[in-house]
């Protein structure tokens, strides 16, 4: 099944970044829905920027595990400071739709870790399509 049934909304169960030797970071993201928990992982070496990207990749792996197929491609993720608030902004492309537009998710960091912020931003973008709410399912 390549699309989640309408009304099925993925929610963030957990997003953990484990720092290891040599600036290596391992990210594990768990998403939950009515069918259970779906996990994704990613690892690499780097700074905050790399941690955000790895968290986004782990989240996409969990989303794809939940929906049964690779559907979204990460175009970019960034931590911004706007209006006295740190915000994680994610941009994705939906590979199943013939649209030139991009999916955008934005979430204020507000005490979240970078991993949780990145995962939440991706869900902000993708849940609009997979749950039938938002711009395409108003």
PDB file of C-alpha atoms in Angstrom:
ATOM      1  CA  UNK A   1       0.000   0.000   0.000  1.00  0.00           C
ATOM      2  CA  UNK A   2       1.625   3.252  -1.063  1.00  0.00           C
ATOM      3  CA  UNK A   3      -0.731   5.731   0.558  1.00  0.00           C
ATOM      4  CA  UNK A   4      -2.008   5.781   4.071  1.00  0.00           C
ATOM      5  CA  UNK A   5      -5.794   5.539   4.264  1.00  0.00           C
ATOM      6  CA  UNK A   6      -7.536   8.877   4.661  1.00  0.00           C
ATOM      7  CA  UNK A   7      -7.831   9.805   8.283  1.00  0.00           C
ATOM      8  CA  UNK A   8      -4.753   7.806   9.273  1.00  0.00           C
ATOM      9  CA  UNK A   9      -2.384  10.224  10.926  1.00  0.00           C
ATOM     10  CA  UNK A  10       1.165   9.411  11.930  1.00  0.00           C
ATOM     11  CA  UNK A  11       2.315  10.895  15.210  1.00  0.00           C
ATOM     12  CA  UNK A  12       5.760  11.255  16.672  1.00  0.00           C
ATOM     13  CA  UNK A  13       6.362   8.654  19.370  1.00  0.00           C
ATOM     14  CA  UNK A  14      10.088   9.227  19.860  1.00  0.00           C
ATOM     15  CA  UNK A  15      13.129  10.841  18.265  1.00  0.00           C
ATOM     16  CA  UNK A  16      16.504  10.271  19.870  1.00  0.00           C
ATOM     17  CA  UNK A  17      19.961  11.458  18.867  1.00  0.00           C
ATOM     18  CA  UNK A  18      22.855   9.518  20.399  1.00  0.00           C
ATOM     19  CA  UNK A  19      26.273  11.161  20.151  1.00  0.00           C
ATOM     20  CA  UNK A  20      29.157   8.744  19.732  1.00  0.00           C
ATOM     21  CA  UNK A  21      32.931   9.048  19.441  1.00  0.00           C
ATOM     22  CA  UNK A  22      34.412  11.236  16.740  1.00  0.00           C
ATOM     23  CA  UNK A  23      31.395  13.533  16.308  1.00  0.00           C
ATOM     24  CA  UNK A  24      29.312  10.598  15.073  1.00  0.00           C
ATOM     25  CA  UNK A  25      25.575  10.835  15.709  1.00  0.00           C
ATOM     26  CA  UNK A  26      22.952   8.085  15.452  1.00  0.00           C
ATOM     27  CA  UNK A  27      19.285   9.083  15.124  1.00  0.00           C
ATOM     28  CA  UNK A  28      16.310   6.826  15.774  1.00  0.00           C
ATOM     29  CA  UNK A  29      12.777   8.019  15.053  1.00  0.00           C
ATOM     30  CA  UNK A  30       9.609   6.134  15.984  1.00  0.00           C
ATOM     31  CA  UNK A  31       6.220   7.072  14.566  1.00  0.00           C
ATOM     32  CA  UNK A  32       2.912   5.612  15.692  1.00  0.00           C
ATOM     33  CA  UNK A  33      -0.502   5.149  14.134  1.00  0.00           C
ATOM     34  CA  UNK A  34      -3.423   2.764  14.542  1.00  0.00           C
ATOM     35  CA  UNK A  35      -1.338  -0.049  13.003  1.00  0.00           C
ATOM     36  CA  UNK A  36       1.517   0.253  15.516  1.00  0.00           C
ATOM     37  CA  UNK A  37       4.990   1.767  15.619  1.00  0.00           C
ATOM     38  CA  UNK A  38       7.210   2.390  12.617  1.00  0.00           C
ATOM     39  CA  UNK A  39      10.911   3.159  13.037  1.00  0.00           C
ATOM     40  CA  UNK A  40      13.655   4.729  10.974  1.00  0.00           C
ATOM     41  CA  UNK A  41      17.339   5.245  11.649  1.00  0.00           C
ATOM     42  CA  UNK A  42      20.211   7.252  10.207  1.00  0.00           C
ATOM     43  CA  UNK A  43      23.803   7.866  11.268  1.00  0.00           C
ATOM     44  CA  UNK A  44      26.640  10.136  10.230  1.00  0.00           C
ATOM     45  CA  UNK A  45      29.335  12.514  11.341  1.00  0.00           C
ATOM     46  CA  UNK A  46      28.817  16.198  11.789  1.00  0.00           C
ATOM     47  CA  UNK A  47      27.323  19.245  13.423  1.00  0.00           C
ATOM     48  CA  UNK A  48      23.791  20.510  14.123  1.00  0.00           C
ATOM     49  CA  UNK A  49      23.106  20.820  10.403  1.00  0.00           C
ATOM     50  CA  UNK A  50      24.021  17.184   9.809  1.00  0.00           C
ATOM     51  CA  UNK A  51      21.969  16.117  12.842  1.00  0.00           C
ATOM     52  CA  UNK A  52      18.896  17.847  11.389  1.00  0.00           C
ATOM     53  CA  UNK A  53      19.379  16.129   8.037  1.00  0.00           C
ATOM     54  CA  UNK A  54      19.942  12.719   9.649  1.00  0.00           C
ATOM     55  CA  UNK A  55      16.803  13.173  11.760  1.00  0.00           C
ATOM     56  CA  UNK A  56      14.862  14.039   8.606  1.00  0.00           C
ATOM     57  CA  UNK A  57      16.216  10.944   6.832  1.00  0.00           C
ATOM     58  CA  UNK A  58      15.324   8.729   9.809  1.00  0.00           C
ATOM     59  CA  UNK A  59      11.823  10.247   9.867  1.00  0.00           C
ATOM     60  CA  UNK A  60      11.366   9.610   6.146  1.00  0.00           C
ATOM     61  CA  UNK A  61      12.447   5.994   6.657  1.00  0.00           C
ATOM     62  CA  UNK A  62       9.800   5.633   9.391  1.00  0.00           C
ATOM     63  CA  UNK A  63       7.132   7.304   7.209  1.00  0.00           C
ATOM     64  CA  UNK A  64       7.979   5.010   4.309  1.00  0.00           C
ATOM     65  CA  UNK A  65       7.835   1.982   6.630  1.00  0.00           C
ATOM     66  CA  UNK A  66       4.364   3.097   7.741  1.00  0.00           C
ATOM     67  CA  UNK A  67       2.968   3.675   4.252  1.00  0.00           C
ATOM     68  CA  UNK A  68       4.752   0.738   2.623  1.00  0.00           C
ATOM     69  CA  UNK A  69       6.669   2.586  -0.106  1.00  0.00           C
ATOM     70  CA  UNK A  70       9.073   5.469  -0.652  1.00  0.00           C
ATOM     71  CA  UNK A  71       6.793   8.405  -1.370  1.00  0.00           C
ATOM     72  CA  UNK A  72       8.585  11.551  -0.239  1.00  0.00           C
ATOM     73  CA  UNK A  73      12.009  12.972  -1.024  1.00  0.00           C
ATOM     74  CA  UNK A  74      13.755  15.434   1.260  1.00  0.00           C
ATOM     75  CA  UNK A  75      14.716  18.618  -0.568  1.00  0.00           C
ATOM     76  CA  UNK A  76      15.990  20.485   2.469  1.00  0.00           C
ATOM     77  CA  UNK A  77      15.767  21.082   6.187  1.00  0.00           C
ATOM     78  CA  UNK A  78      16.960  24.082   8.146  1.00  0.00           C
ATOM     79  CA  UNK A  79      16.881  25.648  11.579  1.00  0.00           C
ATOM     80  CA  UNK A  80      15.833  29.297  11.312  1.00  0.00           C
ATOM     81  CA  UNK A  81      15.395  32.089  13.806  1.00  0.00           C
ATOM     82  CA  UNK A  82      12.369  34.236  13.005  1.00  0.00           C
ATOM     83  CA  UNK A  83      10.155  36.467  15.132  1.00  0.00           C
ATOM     84  CA  UNK A  84      12.115  35.627  18.301  1.00  0.00           C
ATOM     85  CA  UNK A  85      11.547  31.913  17.765  1.00  0.00           C
ATOM     86  CA  UNK A  86      13.731  29.015  16.552  1.00  0.00           C
ATOM     87  CA  UNK A  87      11.844  27.165  13.807  1.00  0.00           C
ATOM     88  CA  UNK A  88      12.642  23.956  11.927  1.00  0.00           C
ATOM     89  CA  UNK A  89      11.610  24.226   8.271  1.00  0.00           C
ATOM     90  CA  UNK A  90      11.445  21.114   6.061  1.00  0.00           C
ATOM     91  CA  UNK A  91      10.824  20.970   2.318  1.00  0.00           C
ATOM     92  CA  UNK A  92       9.778  17.728   0.613  1.00  0.00           C
ATOM     93  CA  UNK A  93       8.609  16.520  -2.767  1.00  0.00           C
ATOM     94  CA  UNK A  94       5.753  14.034  -3.099  1.00  0.00           C
ATOM     95  CA  UNK A  95       6.920  11.424  -5.625  1.00  0.00           C
ATOM     96  CA  UNK A  96       3.394  10.092  -6.232  1.00  0.00           C
ATOM     97  CA  UNK A  97       1.790  13.351  -7.287  1.00  0.00           C
ATOM     98  CA  UNK A  98       2.431  15.202 -10.492  1.00  0.00           C
ATOM     99  CA  UNK A  99       2.837  18.609  -8.897  1.00  0.00           C
ATOM    100  CA  UNK A 100       5.515  21.198  -9.346  1.00  0.00           C
ATOM    101  CA  UNK A 101       4.980  22.472  -5.816  1.00  0.00           C
ATOM    102  CA  UNK A 102       6.733  21.397  -2.703  1.00  0.00           C
ATOM    103  CA  UNK A 103       5.473  20.266   0.656  1.00  0.00           C
ATOM    104  CA  UNK A 104       6.576  22.534   3.473  1.00  0.00           C
ATOM    105  CA  UNK A 105       6.479  21.768   7.164  1.00  0.00           C
ATOM    106  CA  UNK A 106       7.407  24.219   9.910  1.00  0.00           C
ATOM    107  CA  UNK A 107       7.563  23.646  13.647  1.00  0.00           C
ATOM    108  CA  UNK A 108       8.787  25.937  16.430  1.00  0.00           C
ATOM    109  CA  UNK A 109      11.614  24.249  18.341  1.00  0.00           C
ATOM    110  CA  UNK A 110      10.274  25.398  21.769  1.00  0.00           C
ATOM    111  CA  UNK A 111      12.403  23.120  23.913  1.00  0.00           C
ATOM    112  CA  UNK A 112      12.359  20.180  21.499  1.00  0.00           C
ATOM    113  CA  UNK A 113      15.637  18.521  20.579  1.00  0.00           C
ATOM    114  CA  UNK A 114      16.842  18.977  17.005  1.00  0.00           C
ATOM    115  CA  UNK A 115      15.821  15.393  16.237  1.00  0.00           C
ATOM    116  CA  UNK A 116      12.275  15.919  17.551  1.00  0.00           C
ATOM    117  CA  UNK A 117      12.006  19.264  15.771  1.00  0.00           C
ATOM    118  CA  UNK A 118      13.083  17.775  12.445  1.00  0.00           C
ATOM    119  CA  UNK A 119      10.703  14.821  12.796  1.00  0.00           C
ATOM    120  CA  UNK A 120       7.813  17.112  13.728  1.00  0.00           C
ATOM    121  CA  UNK A 121       8.493  19.394  10.738  1.00  0.00           C
ATOM    122  CA  UNK A 122       8.395  16.444   8.312  1.00  0.00           C
ATOM    123  CA  UNK A 123       5.161  15.189   9.843  1.00  0.00           C
ATOM    124  CA  UNK A 124       3.726  18.709   9.564  1.00  0.00           C
ATOM    125  CA  UNK A 125       4.276  18.508   5.801  1.00  0.00           C
ATOM    126  CA  UNK A 126       3.348  14.879   5.134  1.00  0.00           C
ATOM    127  CA  UNK A 127       0.345  14.446   7.436  1.00  0.00           C
ATOM    128  CA  UNK A 128      -1.517  17.037   5.396  1.00  0.00           C
ATOM    129  CA  UNK A 129      -1.567  14.556   2.526  1.00  0.00           C
ATOM    130  CA  UNK A 130      -1.708  11.235   4.300  1.00  0.00           C
ATOM    131  CA  UNK A 131      -4.503  12.185   6.713  1.00  0.00           C
ATOM    132  CA  UNK A 132      -6.702  14.125   4.295  1.00  0.00           C
ATOM    133  CA  UNK A 133      -6.323  17.450   6.142  1.00  0.00           C
ATOM    134  CA  UNK A 134      -4.592  20.649   5.151  1.00  0.00           C
ATOM    135  CA  UNK A 135      -4.198  22.212   1.696  1.00  0.00           C
ATOM    136  CA  UNK A 136      -5.147  19.114  -0.347  1.00  0.00           C
ATOM    137  CA  UNK A 137      -7.866  17.793   1.926  1.00  0.00           C
ATOM    138  CA  UNK A 138      -9.572  20.817   3.475  1.00  0.00           C
TER     139      UNK A 138
END
